[in-house]
PDB file of C-alpha atoms in Angstrom:
ATOM      1  CA  MET A   1     -17.138 -24.764  64.619  1.00 43.00           C
ATOM      2  CA  SER A   2     -14.235 -23.278  62.757  1.00 40.00           C
ATOM      3  CA  ALA A   3     -10.488 -23.743  62.695  1.00 38.00           C
ATOM      4  CA  ASN A   4      -7.979 -20.984  63.338  1.00 38.00           C
ATOM      5  CA  ARG A   5      -6.516 -20.408  59.948  1.00 37.00           C
ATOM      6  CA  THR A   6      -6.103 -17.633  57.459  1.00 37.00           C
ATOM      7  CA  SER A   7      -6.368 -19.665  54.286  1.00 41.00           C
ATOM      8  CA  ARG A   8      -6.915 -18.891  50.668  1.00 42.00           C
ATOM      9  CA  PRO A   9      -9.073 -17.038  49.792  1.00 45.00           C
ATOM     10  CA  ASP A  10      -7.674 -14.225  51.954  1.00 43.00           C
ATOM     11  CA  LEU A  11     -10.881 -13.042  53.577  1.00 43.00           C
ATOM     12  CA  THR A  12      -9.072 -10.256  55.435  1.00 37.00           C
ATOM     13  CA  ALA A  13      -8.654  -8.424  52.132  1.00 35.00           C
ATOM     14  CA  ALA A  14     -12.126  -6.978  52.657  1.00 34.00           C
ATOM     15  CA  SER A  15     -11.508  -5.639  56.147  1.00 32.00           C
ATOM     16  CA  ALA A  16     -11.120  -1.920  55.467  1.00 31.00           C
ATOM     17  CA  VAL A  17     -14.516  -0.249  55.540  1.00 30.00           C
ATOM     18  CA  PRO A  18     -14.687   3.397  54.533  1.00 31.00           C
ATOM     19  CA  GLY A  19     -17.523   5.565  55.780  1.00 31.00           C
ATOM     20  CA  THR A  20     -20.562   5.793  53.562  1.00 31.00           C
ATOM     21  CA  GLY A  21     -23.102   8.555  53.422  1.00 34.00           C
ATOM     22  CA  ALA A  22     -26.448   7.795  54.966  1.00 33.00           C
ATOM     23  CA  GLY A  23     -28.187   8.937  51.812  1.00 36.00           C
ATOM     24  CA  THR A  24     -26.286   6.439  49.694  1.00 39.00           C
ATOM     25  CA  ALA A  25     -27.036   3.514  51.957  1.00 39.00           C
ATOM     26  CA  THR A  26     -30.665   4.356  52.557  1.00 42.00           C
ATOM     27  CA  GLY A  27     -31.387   5.118  48.919  1.00 42.00           C
ATOM     28  CA  ALA A  28     -29.883   1.796  47.860  1.00 40.00           C
ATOM     29  CA  ALA A  29     -32.418  -0.293  49.747  1.00 44.00           C
ATOM     30  CA  ALA A  30     -35.306  -1.251  47.486  1.00 42.00           C
ATOM     31  CA  GLY A  31     -38.048  -0.871  50.072  1.00 44.00           C
ATOM     32  CA  THR A  32     -38.833   2.773  49.265  1.00 56.00           C
ATOM     33  CA  ALA A  33     -41.043   4.517  46.706  1.00 67.00           C
ATOM     34  CA  SER A  34     -37.924   5.064  44.588  1.00 78.00           C
ATOM     35  CA  GLY A  35     -37.240   1.333  44.782  1.00 85.00           C
ATOM     36  CA  LEU A  36     -40.707   0.573  43.452  1.00 89.00           C
ATOM     37  CA  ALA A  37     -40.272   3.078  40.628  1.00 89.00           C
ATOM     38  CA  GLU A  38     -36.862   1.645  39.766  1.00 91.00           C
ATOM     39  CA  PHE A  39     -38.178  -1.902  39.738  1.00 93.00           C
ATOM     40  CA  LEU A  40     -41.158  -1.094  37.519  1.00 94.00           C
ATOM     41  CA  ARG A  41     -39.068   0.981  35.111  1.00 92.00           C
ATOM     42  CA  THR A  42     -36.433  -1.712  34.699  1.00 93.00           C
ATOM     43  CA  ARG A  43     -39.124  -4.297  34.006  1.00 93.00           C
ATOM     44  CA  ARG A  44     -40.883  -2.042  31.503  1.00 92.00           C
ATOM     45  CA  SER A  45     -37.587  -1.467  29.709  1.00 91.00           C
ATOM     46  CA  ARG A  46     -37.203  -5.218  29.091  1.00 91.00           C
ATOM     47  CA  LEU A  47     -40.377  -5.453  26.994  1.00 90.00           C
ATOM     48  CA  ARG A  48     -41.060  -4.323  23.460  1.00 87.00           C
ATOM     49  CA  PRO A  49     -44.546  -3.882  21.962  1.00 86.00           C
ATOM     50  CA  GLU A  50     -44.153  -7.008  19.853  1.00 84.00           C
ATOM     51  CA  ASP A  51     -43.311  -9.018  22.983  1.00 85.00           C
ATOM     52  CA  VAL A  52     -46.795  -8.364  24.361  1.00 86.00           C
ATOM     53  CA  ASP A  53     -48.765  -8.349  21.089  1.00 83.00           C
ATOM     54  CA  LEU A  54     -49.121  -4.567  20.917  1.00 82.00           C
ATOM     55  CA  PRO A  55     -48.799  -2.699  17.620  1.00 77.00           C
ATOM     56  CA  ASP A  56     -45.607  -0.721  17.153  1.00 70.00           C
ATOM     57  CA  PHE A  57     -46.332   2.366  15.076  1.00 58.00           C
ATOM     58  CA  GLY A  58     -42.672   3.148  14.646  1.00 61.00           C
ATOM     59  CA  GLY A  59     -41.053   6.405  15.527  1.00 63.00           C
ATOM     60  CA  ARG A  60     -38.260   7.037  17.962  1.00 67.00           C
ATOM     61  CA  ARG A  61     -38.956   6.064  21.568  1.00 69.00           C
ATOM     62  CA  ARG A  62     -37.557   8.325  24.256  1.00 73.00           C
ATOM     63  CA  VAL A  63     -36.993   5.364  26.596  1.00 73.00           C
ATOM     64  CA  ALA A  64     -36.323   1.691  26.053  1.00 75.00           C
ATOM     65  CA  GLY A  65     -39.191  -0.739  26.356  1.00 87.00           C
ATOM     66  CA  LEU A  66     -42.886  -0.128  26.855  1.00 90.00           C
ATOM     67  CA  ARG A  67     -44.377   3.279  27.518  1.00 89.00           C
ATOM     68  CA  ARG A  68     -46.435   3.809  30.656  1.00 91.00           C
ATOM     69  CA  GLU A  69     -49.640   4.074  28.646  1.00 92.00           C
ATOM     70  CA  GLU A  70     -48.917   0.744  26.948  1.00 91.00           C
ATOM     71  CA  LEU A  71     -48.291  -0.964  30.269  1.00 93.00           C
ATOM     72  CA  ALA A  72     -51.446   0.579  31.731  1.00 94.00           C
ATOM     73  CA  GLN A  73     -53.442  -0.732  28.779  1.00 93.00           C
ATOM     74  CA  LEU A  74     -52.102  -4.245  29.299  1.00 94.00           C
ATOM     75  CA  ALA A  75     -52.798  -4.126  33.047  1.00 94.00           C
ATOM     76  CA  GLY A  76     -56.319  -2.744  32.611  1.00 95.00           C
ATOM     77  CA  VAL A  77     -55.750   0.415  34.667  1.00 95.00           C
ATOM     78  CA  SER A  78     -55.728   4.086  33.772  1.00 95.00           C
ATOM     79  CA  VAL A  79     -52.510   5.768  32.728  1.00 95.00           C
ATOM     80  CA  ASP A  80     -52.832   8.169  35.650  1.00 95.00           C
ATOM     81  CA  TYR A  81     -53.241   5.316  38.154  1.00 94.00           C
ATOM     82  CA  TYR A  82     -50.261   3.396  36.786  1.00 94.00           C
ATOM     83  CA  THR A  83     -48.133   6.559  36.817  1.00 93.00           C
ATOM     84  CA  ARG A  84     -48.993   7.184  40.457  1.00 92.00           C
ATOM     85  CA  LEU A  85     -48.311   3.505  41.267  1.00 92.00           C
ATOM     86  CA  GLU A  86     -44.891   3.662  39.641  1.00 89.00           C
ATOM     87  CA  GLN A  87     -44.133   6.828  41.586  1.00 87.00           C
ATOM     88  CA  GLY A  88     -45.138   5.217  44.873  1.00 83.00           C
ATOM     89  CA  ARG A  89     -48.140   7.516  45.309  1.00 86.00           C
ATOM     90  CA  VAL A  90     -50.807   4.803  45.581  1.00 86.00           C
ATOM     91  CA  GLY A  91     -51.338   4.158  49.274  1.00 80.00           C
ATOM     92  CA  ASN A  92     -52.774   0.652  49.243  1.00 85.00           C
ATOM     93  CA  PRO A  93     -52.960  -0.964  45.790  1.00 90.00           C
ATOM     94  CA  SER A  94     -55.149  -4.044  45.666  1.00 92.00           C
ATOM     95  CA  ASP A  95     -53.736  -7.520  45.100  1.00 94.00           C
ATOM     96  CA  ALA A  96     -55.790  -7.714  41.903  1.00 95.00           C
ATOM     97  CA  VAL A  97     -54.159  -4.591  40.471  1.00 94.00           C
ATOM     98  CA  LEU A  98     -50.665  -5.724  41.434  1.00 95.00           C
ATOM     99  CA  ASP A  99     -51.307  -9.139  39.916  1.00 96.00           C
ATOM    100  CA  SER A 100     -52.488  -7.480  36.690  1.00 95.00           C
ATOM    101  CA  VAL A 101     -49.353  -5.333  36.560  1.00 95.00           C
ATOM    102  CA  ALA A 102     -47.192  -8.394  37.240  1.00 96.00           C
ATOM    103  CA  ARG A 103     -48.830 -10.280  34.375  1.00 95.00           C
ATOM    104  CA  ALA A 104     -48.461  -7.310  32.050  1.00 95.00           C
ATOM    105  CA  LEU A 105     -44.756  -7.093  32.880  1.00 95.00           C
ATOM    106  CA  ARG A 106     -44.306 -10.860  32.461  1.00 95.00           C
ATOM    107  CA  LEU A 107     -42.909 -11.179  35.983  1.00 96.00           C
ATOM    108  CA  ASP A 108     -42.025 -14.585  37.384  1.00 94.00           C
ATOM    109  CA  ALA A 109     -43.249 -15.680  40.815  1.00 94.00           C
ATOM    110  CA  GLU A 110     -40.292 -14.208  42.719  1.00 93.00           C
ATOM    111  CA  GLU A 111     -40.495 -10.885  40.896  1.00 95.00           C
ATOM    112  CA  ALA A 112     -44.260 -10.704  41.440  1.00 95.00           C
ATOM    113  CA  GLY A 113     -43.804 -11.302  45.165  1.00 94.00           C
ATOM    114  CA  HIS A 114     -41.129  -8.600  45.226  1.00 94.00           C
ATOM    115  CA  LEU A 115     -43.534  -6.174  43.522  1.00 94.00           C
ATOM    116  CA  HIS A 116     -46.178  -6.843  46.175  1.00 93.00           C
ATOM    117  CA  ARG A 117     -43.682  -6.210  48.987  1.00 91.00           C
ATOM    118  CA  LEU A 118     -42.387  -2.981  47.471  1.00 90.00           C
ATOM    119  CA  ALA A 119     -45.914  -1.679  46.928  1.00 89.00           C
ATOM    120  CA  ARG A 120     -46.825  -2.416  50.572  1.00 81.00           C
ATOM    121  CA  THR A 121     -43.978  -0.388  52.066  1.00 70.00           C
ATOM    122  CA  ARG A 122     -45.341   2.389  54.259  1.00 55.00           C
ATOM    123  CA  PRO A 123     -43.301   5.611  54.173  1.00 48.00           C
ATOM    124  CA  THR A 124     -42.823   7.555  57.387  1.00 43.00           C
ATOM    125  CA  ARG A 125     -43.728  11.208  57.775  1.00 39.00           C
ATOM    126  CA  ALA A 126     -40.050  12.066  57.607  1.00 38.00           C
ATOM    127  CA  GLY A 127     -39.831  10.510  54.175  1.00 38.00           C
ATOM    128  CA  GLY A 128     -38.047   7.337  55.211  1.00 41.00           C
ATOM    129  CA  VAL A 129     -39.357   3.813  55.317  1.00 41.00           C
ATOM    130  CA  GLY A 130     -41.857   2.960  57.990  1.00 44.00           C
ATOM    131  CA  GLY A 131     -43.087  -0.274  59.474  1.00 47.00           C
ATOM    132  CA  ALA A 132     -43.024  -3.474  57.485  1.00 48.00           C
ATOM    133  CA  GLY A 133     -46.055  -4.090  55.330  1.00 52.00           C
ATOM    134  CA  ARG A 134     -47.685  -7.343  54.384  1.00 52.00           C
ATOM    135  CA  GLY A 135     -45.040  -9.886  53.363  1.00 52.00           C
ATOM    136  CA  GLN A 136     -42.249  -7.880  54.961  1.00 54.00           C
ATOM    137  CA  ALA A 137     -40.234  -8.879  58.009  1.00 56.00           C
ATOM    138  CA  ARG A 138     -39.587  -6.766  61.063  1.00 59.00           C
ATOM    139  CA  VAL A 139     -35.907  -6.748  61.943  1.00 59.00           C
ATOM    140  CA  SER A 140     -34.833  -7.316  65.523  1.00 61.00           C
ATOM    141  CA  ALA A 141     -32.084  -5.090  66.875  1.00 61.00           C
ATOM    142  CA  ALA A 142     -30.464  -8.075  68.601  1.00 76.00           C
ATOM    143  CA  PRO A 143     -27.566  -9.776  66.767  1.00 83.00           C
ATOM    144  CA  GLN A 144     -28.698 -12.890  64.956  1.00 90.00           C
ATOM    145  CA  LYS A 145     -27.350 -16.129  66.413  1.00 92.00           C
ATOM    146  CA  VAL A 146     -27.189 -19.553  64.846  1.00 93.00           C
ATOM    147  CA  ARG A 147     -29.964 -21.916  65.885  1.00 92.00           C
ATOM    148  CA  PRO A 148     -28.735 -24.845  68.035  1.00 93.00           C
ATOM    149  CA  SER A 149     -30.272 -27.323  65.589  1.00 91.00           C
ATOM    150  CA  MET A 150     -28.345 -25.725  62.722  1.00 92.00           C
ATOM    151  CA  ALA A 151     -25.141 -25.876  64.759  1.00 93.00           C
ATOM    152  CA  ARG A 152     -25.705 -29.576  65.376  1.00 93.00           C
ATOM    153  CA  LEU A 153     -26.228 -30.174  61.664  1.00 91.00           C
ATOM    154  CA  LEU A 154     -22.904 -28.495  60.908  1.00 93.00           C
ATOM    155  CA  ASP A 155     -21.106 -30.687  63.439  1.00 91.00           C
ATOM    156  CA  ALA A 156     -22.766 -33.789  61.981  1.00 94.00           C
ATOM    157  CA  MET A 157     -21.495 -33.025  58.443  1.00 94.00           C
ATOM    158  CA  PRO A 158     -17.689 -33.106  58.685  1.00 93.00           C
ATOM    159  CA  ASP A 159     -17.294 -34.195  55.059  1.00 95.00           C
ATOM    160  CA  VAL A 160     -19.671 -31.621  53.544  1.00 97.00           C
ATOM    161  CA  PRO A 161     -18.653 -27.962  53.322  1.00 97.00           C
ATOM    162  CA  ALA A 162     -21.516 -26.032  54.884  1.00 97.00           C
ATOM    163  CA  VAL A 163     -22.265 -22.586  56.273  1.00 97.00           C
ATOM    164  CA  VAL A 164     -25.295 -21.114  58.016  1.00 97.00           C
ATOM    165  CA  MET A 165     -26.424 -17.972  56.214  1.00 97.00           C
ATOM    166  CA  GLY A 166     -28.497 -15.441  58.104  1.00 96.00           C
ATOM    167  CA  ARG A 167     -30.185 -12.196  57.180  1.00 95.00           C
ATOM    168  CA  ARG A 168     -28.461 -10.000  54.521  1.00 95.00           C
ATOM    169  CA  MET A 169     -26.227 -12.985  53.631  1.00 96.00           C
ATOM    170  CA  ASP A 170     -24.366 -12.813  56.954  1.00 97.00           C
ATOM    171  CA  ILE A 171     -22.343 -15.911  57.793  1.00 97.00           C
ATOM    172  CA  LEU A 172     -23.431 -17.111  61.235  1.00 97.00           C
ATOM    173  CA  ALA A 173     -21.514 -20.405  61.482  1.00 97.00           C
ATOM    174  CA  TRP A 174     -19.497 -22.864  59.396  1.00 96.00           C
ATOM    175  CA  ASN A 175     -17.720 -26.207  59.675  1.00 95.00           C
ATOM    176  CA  SER A 176     -14.115 -27.204  59.070  1.00 94.00           C
ATOM    177  CA  ALA A 177     -14.938 -28.522  55.585  1.00 96.00           C
ATOM    178  CA  ALA A 178     -16.153 -25.027  54.684  1.00 97.00           C
ATOM    179  CA  VAL A 179     -12.845 -23.630  55.940  1.00 96.00           C
ATOM    180  CA  ALA A 180     -11.041 -25.986  53.558  1.00 96.00           C
ATOM    181  CA  LEU A 181     -13.132 -24.904  50.573  1.00 97.00           C
ATOM    182  CA  LEU A 182     -13.922 -21.243  51.229  1.00 96.00           C
ATOM    183  CA  GLY A 183     -11.404 -19.974  53.774  1.00 93.00           C
ATOM    184  CA  ASP A 184     -11.390 -19.302  57.489  1.00 93.00           C
ATOM    185  CA  TYR A 185     -14.144 -16.893  58.463  1.00 95.00           C
ATOM    186  CA  SER A 186     -12.730 -16.654  61.980  1.00 93.00           C
ATOM    187  CA  ALA A 187      -9.991 -14.471  60.492  1.00 93.00           C
ATOM    188  CA  LEU A 188     -12.654 -11.790  59.992  1.00 94.00           C
ATOM    189  CA  ALA A 189     -14.467  -9.667  62.529  1.00 92.00           C
ATOM    190  CA  PRO A 190     -18.090 -10.816  62.918  1.00 91.00           C
ATOM    191  CA  ALA A 191     -19.392  -7.714  61.116  1.00 90.00           C
ATOM    192  CA  GLU A 192     -17.275  -8.609  58.064  1.00 94.00           C
ATOM    193  CA  ARG A 193     -18.540 -12.180  57.716  1.00 96.00           C
ATOM    194  CA  ASN A 194     -20.921 -11.630  54.842  1.00 97.00           C
ATOM    195  CA  ILE A 195     -21.119 -13.589  51.599  1.00 97.00           C
ATOM    196  CA  ALA A 196     -21.855 -10.621  49.334  1.00 97.00           C
ATOM    197  CA  ARG A 197     -19.220  -8.446  50.980  1.00 97.00           C
ATOM    198  CA  ILE A 198     -16.535 -11.098  50.549  1.00 97.00           C
ATOM    199  CA  THR A 199     -17.589 -11.834  46.973  1.00 97.00           C
ATOM    200  CA  PHE A 200     -17.260  -8.199  45.878  1.00 98.00           C
ATOM    201  CA  LEU A 201     -14.458  -6.898  48.089  1.00 97.00           C
ATOM    202  CA  ASP A 202     -12.053  -9.840  48.403  1.00 95.00           C
ATOM    203  CA  PRO A 203      -9.963 -10.075  45.184  1.00 95.00           C
ATOM    204  CA  ALA A 204      -9.328 -13.778  45.817  1.00 94.00           C
ATOM    205  CA  SER A 205     -13.020 -14.514  45.210  1.00 95.00           C
ATOM    206  CA  ARG A 206     -12.573 -13.585  41.555  1.00 96.00           C
ATOM    207  CA  THR A 207     -10.147 -16.456  41.073  1.00 96.00           C
ATOM    208  CA  LEU A 208     -11.876 -18.937  43.375  1.00 96.00           C
ATOM    209  CA  TYR A 209     -15.108 -18.900  41.338  1.00 97.00           C
ATOM    210  CA  ASP A 210     -14.881 -19.935  37.695  1.00 96.00           C
ATOM    211  CA  ASP A 211     -17.807 -17.636  36.806  1.00 97.00           C
ATOM    212  CA  TRP A 212     -17.371 -14.826  39.286  1.00 97.00           C
ATOM    213  CA  VAL A 213     -19.757 -12.549  37.402  1.00 98.00           C
ATOM    214  CA  ALA A 214     -22.639 -15.012  37.667  1.00 96.00           C
ATOM    215  CA  CYS A 215     -21.901 -15.590  41.347  1.00 96.00           C
ATOM    216  CA  ALA A 216     -21.737 -11.865  42.093  1.00 97.00           C
ATOM    217  CA  ARG A 217     -24.938 -11.167  40.150  1.00 97.00           C
ATOM    218  CA  GLU A 218     -26.733 -13.845  42.172  1.00 96.00           C
ATOM    219  CA  ASN A 219     -25.707 -12.024  45.340  1.00 97.00           C
ATOM    220  CA  VAL A 220     -27.058  -8.708  44.032  1.00 97.00           C
ATOM    221  CA  ALA A 221     -30.365 -10.344  43.105  1.00 97.00           C
ATOM    222  CA  PHE A 222     -30.709 -11.911  46.541  1.00 96.00           C
ATOM    223  CA  LEU A 223     -29.881  -8.638  48.312  1.00 96.00           C
ATOM    224  CA  HIS A 224     -32.629  -6.932  46.302  1.00 95.00           C
ATOM    225  CA  LEU A 225     -35.014  -9.621  47.506  1.00 94.00           C
ATOM    226  CA  GLU A 226     -33.828  -9.038  51.078  1.00 94.00           C
ATOM    227  CA  ALA A 227     -34.291  -5.267  50.722  1.00 93.00           C
ATOM    228  CA  GLY A 228     -37.895  -5.807  49.684  1.00 92.00           C
ATOM    229  CA  ARG A 229     -38.463  -8.110  52.643  1.00 90.00           C
ATOM    230  CA  ARG A 230     -36.705  -5.851  55.172  1.00 89.00           C
ATOM    231  CA  PRO A 231     -37.108  -2.228  54.087  1.00 89.00           C
ATOM    232  CA  ASP A 232     -36.400  -0.979  57.620  1.00 87.00           C
ATOM    233  CA  ASP A 233     -33.140  -2.894  58.172  1.00 91.00           C
ATOM    234  CA  PRO A 234     -30.373  -0.299  58.764  1.00 93.00           C
ATOM    235  CA  ARG A 235     -27.567  -2.873  58.592  1.00 93.00           C
ATOM    236  CA  LEU A 236     -28.790  -4.060  55.204  1.00 95.00           C
ATOM    237  CA  ALA A 237     -28.909  -0.457  53.964  1.00 94.00           C
ATOM    238  CA  GLU A 238     -25.370   0.065  55.308  1.00 95.00           C
ATOM    239  CA  LEU A 239     -24.112  -3.040  53.481  1.00 96.00           C
ATOM    240  CA  ILE A 240     -25.720  -1.982  50.202  1.00 96.00           C
ATOM    241  CA  GLY A 241     -24.307   1.510  50.624  1.00 96.00           C
ATOM    242  CA  GLU A 242     -20.792   0.216  51.268  1.00 96.00           C
ATOM    243  CA  LEU A 243     -20.845  -2.121  48.276  1.00 97.00           C
ATOM    244  CA  SER A 244     -22.256   0.650  46.073  1.00 97.00           C
ATOM    245  CA  VAL A 245     -19.386   2.942  47.066  1.00 97.00           C
ATOM    246  CA  ARG A 246     -16.607   0.376  46.789  1.00 97.00           C
ATOM    247  CA  SER A 247     -17.646  -1.701  43.770  1.00 97.00           C
ATOM    248  CA  GLN A 248     -18.487  -0.349  40.331  1.00 97.00           C
ATOM    249  CA  GLU A 249     -19.893  -3.739  39.308  1.00 97.00           C
ATOM    250  CA  PHE A 250     -22.215  -3.753  42.295  1.00 98.00           C
ATOM    251  CA  ARG A 251     -23.497  -0.258  41.450  1.00 96.00           C
ATOM    252  CA  GLN A 252     -24.134  -1.237  37.842  1.00 96.00           C
ATOM    253  CA  TRP A 253     -25.921  -4.505  38.618  1.00 97.00           C
ATOM    254  CA  TRP A 254     -27.875  -3.053  41.533  1.00 96.00           C
ATOM    255  CA  ALA A 255     -29.381  -0.449  39.169  1.00 94.00           C
ATOM    256  CA  GLU A 256     -30.736  -3.284  37.001  1.00 94.00           C
ATOM    257  CA  HIS A 257     -32.843  -4.407  39.990  1.00 95.00           C
ATOM    258  CA  PRO A 258     -32.503  -8.186  39.583  1.00 94.00           C
ATOM    259  CA  VAL A 259     -34.515 -10.344  41.989  1.00 94.00           C
ATOM    260  CA  ARG A 260     -33.713 -13.985  42.730  1.00 93.00           C
ATOM    261  CA  ASP A 261     -33.796 -16.183  45.813  1.00 92.00           C
ATOM    262  CA  LYS A 262     -30.833 -18.325  46.804  1.00 88.00           C
ATOM    263  CA  THR A 263     -31.868 -21.921  46.230  1.00 89.00           C
ATOM    264  CA  SER A 264     -29.619 -24.448  44.486  1.00 92.00           C
ATOM    265  CA  GLY A 265     -27.338 -24.725  41.503  1.00 94.00           C
ATOM    266  CA  HIS A 266     -23.854 -25.534  40.236  1.00 95.00           C
ATOM    267  CA  LYS A 267     -20.610 -23.705  40.903  1.00 96.00           C
ATOM    268  CA  VAL A 268     -17.157 -24.366  39.487  1.00 98.00           C
ATOM    269  CA  PHE A 269     -14.284 -23.623  41.868  1.00 97.00           C
ATOM    270  CA  HIS A 270     -10.593 -23.136  41.091  1.00 96.00           C
ATOM    271  CA  HIS A 271      -8.996 -23.957  44.409  1.00 96.00           C
ATOM    272  CA  PRO A 272      -5.268 -23.207  44.798  1.00 94.00           C
ATOM    273  CA  LEU A 273      -4.591 -26.599  46.423  1.00 94.00           C
ATOM    274  CA  VAL A 274      -6.642 -29.072  44.366  1.00 95.00           C
ATOM    275  CA  GLY A 275      -7.562 -27.173  41.232  1.00 96.00           C
ATOM    276  CA  ARG A 276     -10.905 -27.329  39.437  1.00 97.00           C
ATOM    277  CA  MET A 277     -13.990 -28.698  41.189  1.00 98.00           C
ATOM    278  CA  GLU A 278     -17.568 -28.820  39.961  1.00 98.00           C
ATOM    279  CA  LEU A 279     -19.862 -28.659  42.997  1.00 98.00           C
ATOM    280  CA  VAL A 280     -23.588 -28.503  43.635  1.00 97.00           C
ATOM    281  CA  TYR A 281     -24.863 -26.066  46.250  1.00 97.00           C
ATOM    282  CA  ASP A 282     -28.171 -26.421  48.066  1.00 97.00           C
ATOM    283  CA  THR A 283     -29.891 -23.937  50.360  1.00 95.00           C
ATOM    284  CA  LEU A 284     -31.990 -25.548  53.081  1.00 93.00           C
ATOM    285  CA  ARG A 285     -34.308 -23.445  55.235  1.00 91.00           C
ATOM    286  CA  SER A 286     -36.240 -24.337  58.355  1.00 83.00           C
ATOM    287  CA  ALA A 287     -39.991 -23.808  57.979  1.00 82.00           C
ATOM    288  CA  ASP A 288     -40.234 -22.086  61.355  1.00 83.00           C
ATOM    289  CA  ASP A 289     -37.175 -19.836  60.869  1.00 87.00           C
ATOM    290  CA  PRO A 290     -36.578 -18.977  57.192  1.00 88.00           C
ATOM    291  CA  ASP A 291     -34.130 -16.243  58.241  1.00 92.00           C
ATOM    292  CA  GLN A 292     -31.450 -18.928  58.632  1.00 95.00           C
ATOM    293  CA  ALA A 293     -30.375 -21.251  55.837  1.00 95.00           C
ATOM    294  CA  LEU A 294     -27.932 -24.116  55.681  1.00 96.00           C
ATOM    295  CA  VAL A 295     -25.881 -23.833  52.468  1.00 97.00           C
ATOM    296  CA  THR A 296     -24.061 -27.034  51.504  1.00 97.00           C
ATOM    297  CA  TYR A 297     -21.586 -27.937  48.751  1.00 98.00           C
ATOM    298  CA  THR A 298     -21.350 -31.475  47.371  1.00 98.00           C
ATOM    299  CA  ALA A 299     -19.826 -33.240  44.369  1.00 97.00           C
ATOM    300  CA  ASP A 300     -21.288 -35.910  42.129  1.00 97.00           C
ATOM    301  CA  SER A 301     -20.518 -39.399  43.395  1.00 96.00           C
ATOM    302  CA  GLY A 302     -17.473 -40.955  41.749  1.00 96.00           C
ATOM    303  CA  SER A 303     -16.425 -37.745  40.008  1.00 97.00           C
ATOM    304  CA  PRO A 304     -12.932 -36.222  39.978  1.00 97.00           C
ATOM    305  CA  SER A 305     -14.438 -33.310  41.899  1.00 98.00           C
ATOM    306  CA  GLU A 306     -15.498 -35.659  44.687  1.00 97.00           C
ATOM    307  CA  ASP A 307     -11.942 -36.981  44.928  1.00 97.00           C
ATOM    308  CA  ALA A 308     -10.517 -33.452  44.994  1.00 97.00           C
ATOM    309  CA  LEU A 309     -13.006 -32.290  47.628  1.00 97.00           C
ATOM    310  CA  ARG A 310     -12.335 -35.337  49.811  1.00 96.00           C
ATOM    311  CA  MET A 311      -8.587 -34.707  49.570  1.00 96.00           C
ATOM    312  CA  LEU A 312      -9.030 -31.035  50.447  1.00 96.00           C
ATOM    313  CA  ILE A 313     -11.145 -31.808  53.509  1.00 95.00           C
ATOM    314  CA  SER A 314      -8.659 -34.473  54.619  1.00 94.00           C
ATOM    315  CA  TRP A 315      -5.788 -31.995  54.428  1.00 92.00           C
ATOM    316  CA  GLU A 316      -7.744 -29.520  56.531  1.00 88.00           C
ATOM    317  CA  ALA A 317      -8.534 -32.204  59.128  1.00 85.00           C
ATOM    318  CA  ASP A 318      -4.836 -33.145  59.310  1.00 84.00           C
ATOM    319  CA  ARG A 319      -3.859 -29.499  59.703  1.00 83.00           C
ATOM    320  CA  VAL A 320      -6.291 -28.992  62.573  1.00 77.00           C
ATOM    321  CA  ALA A 321      -5.106 -32.169  64.307  1.00 76.00           C
ATOM    322  CA  ARG A 322      -1.445 -31.284  63.958  1.00 76.00           C
ATOM    323  CA  PRO A 323       0.210 -30.252  67.260  1.00 69.00           C
ATOM    324  CA  ARG A 324       0.903 -26.527  67.482  1.00 63.00           C
TER     325      ARG A 324
END
């Protein structure tokens, strides 16, 4: 499903993994009481009284955005209750209360779902994160493997760069067209085949993507969503901890607590062989196994990008077929 090649970008640039403290990794995952507090505080800081039709009596505010009492007023709960909710000290908040808080904070559907998951996390007696709550996934200890149907789809799409993305943005499988566009993942150890890890730790990614910042921020937002879904995933906590230690940008953007699913959009690539390409990516999930997604890259029909992508894939096919 992949060709033996170490191509640009140089994915092996991200191979050195320093040790990270358990506290750093665990604290980074957003499925804890601190994650809930962080999420609510960042969303409060985005709003001003005039944004929500509240009077602003002037004076210097100690923190940016709405005060807790203002948010509580908008949500129709007591200040004490909202304070305890933000501190993760409400054991089982009702859906109605969480929906009211989401409306008061002007959350979109993905952010509101994330709020519900964070509020349902059950802490253990030791202070860690316990079993998954409603809307959260239990993580199997067994390594995730690509579904046979997904593998067949990859083989049936030789002219479309595609990868199968698993939990925590792990790369489970890919086709030769993906090797041509993104590089050869077989050059990495399985534990290093991760989209977010490569994006932040491989310097070549910064030149491959025209808007690297937007791409990297999307990865942070999706990892936050994953952390809310899988608060008891030690490998996810380890990944977040490593990226927090090794990337200042990751630390900064993680603290903003963005939340966004990986769906579809446009990306501009600057490939060293064919130059600039404007591609559309789509993320396709199976209804019975949403933990695996097929991510494809295509170009508009008749565009210069389509010609460049076709040429790139053809070169890769010729390279693979060439006698060694």
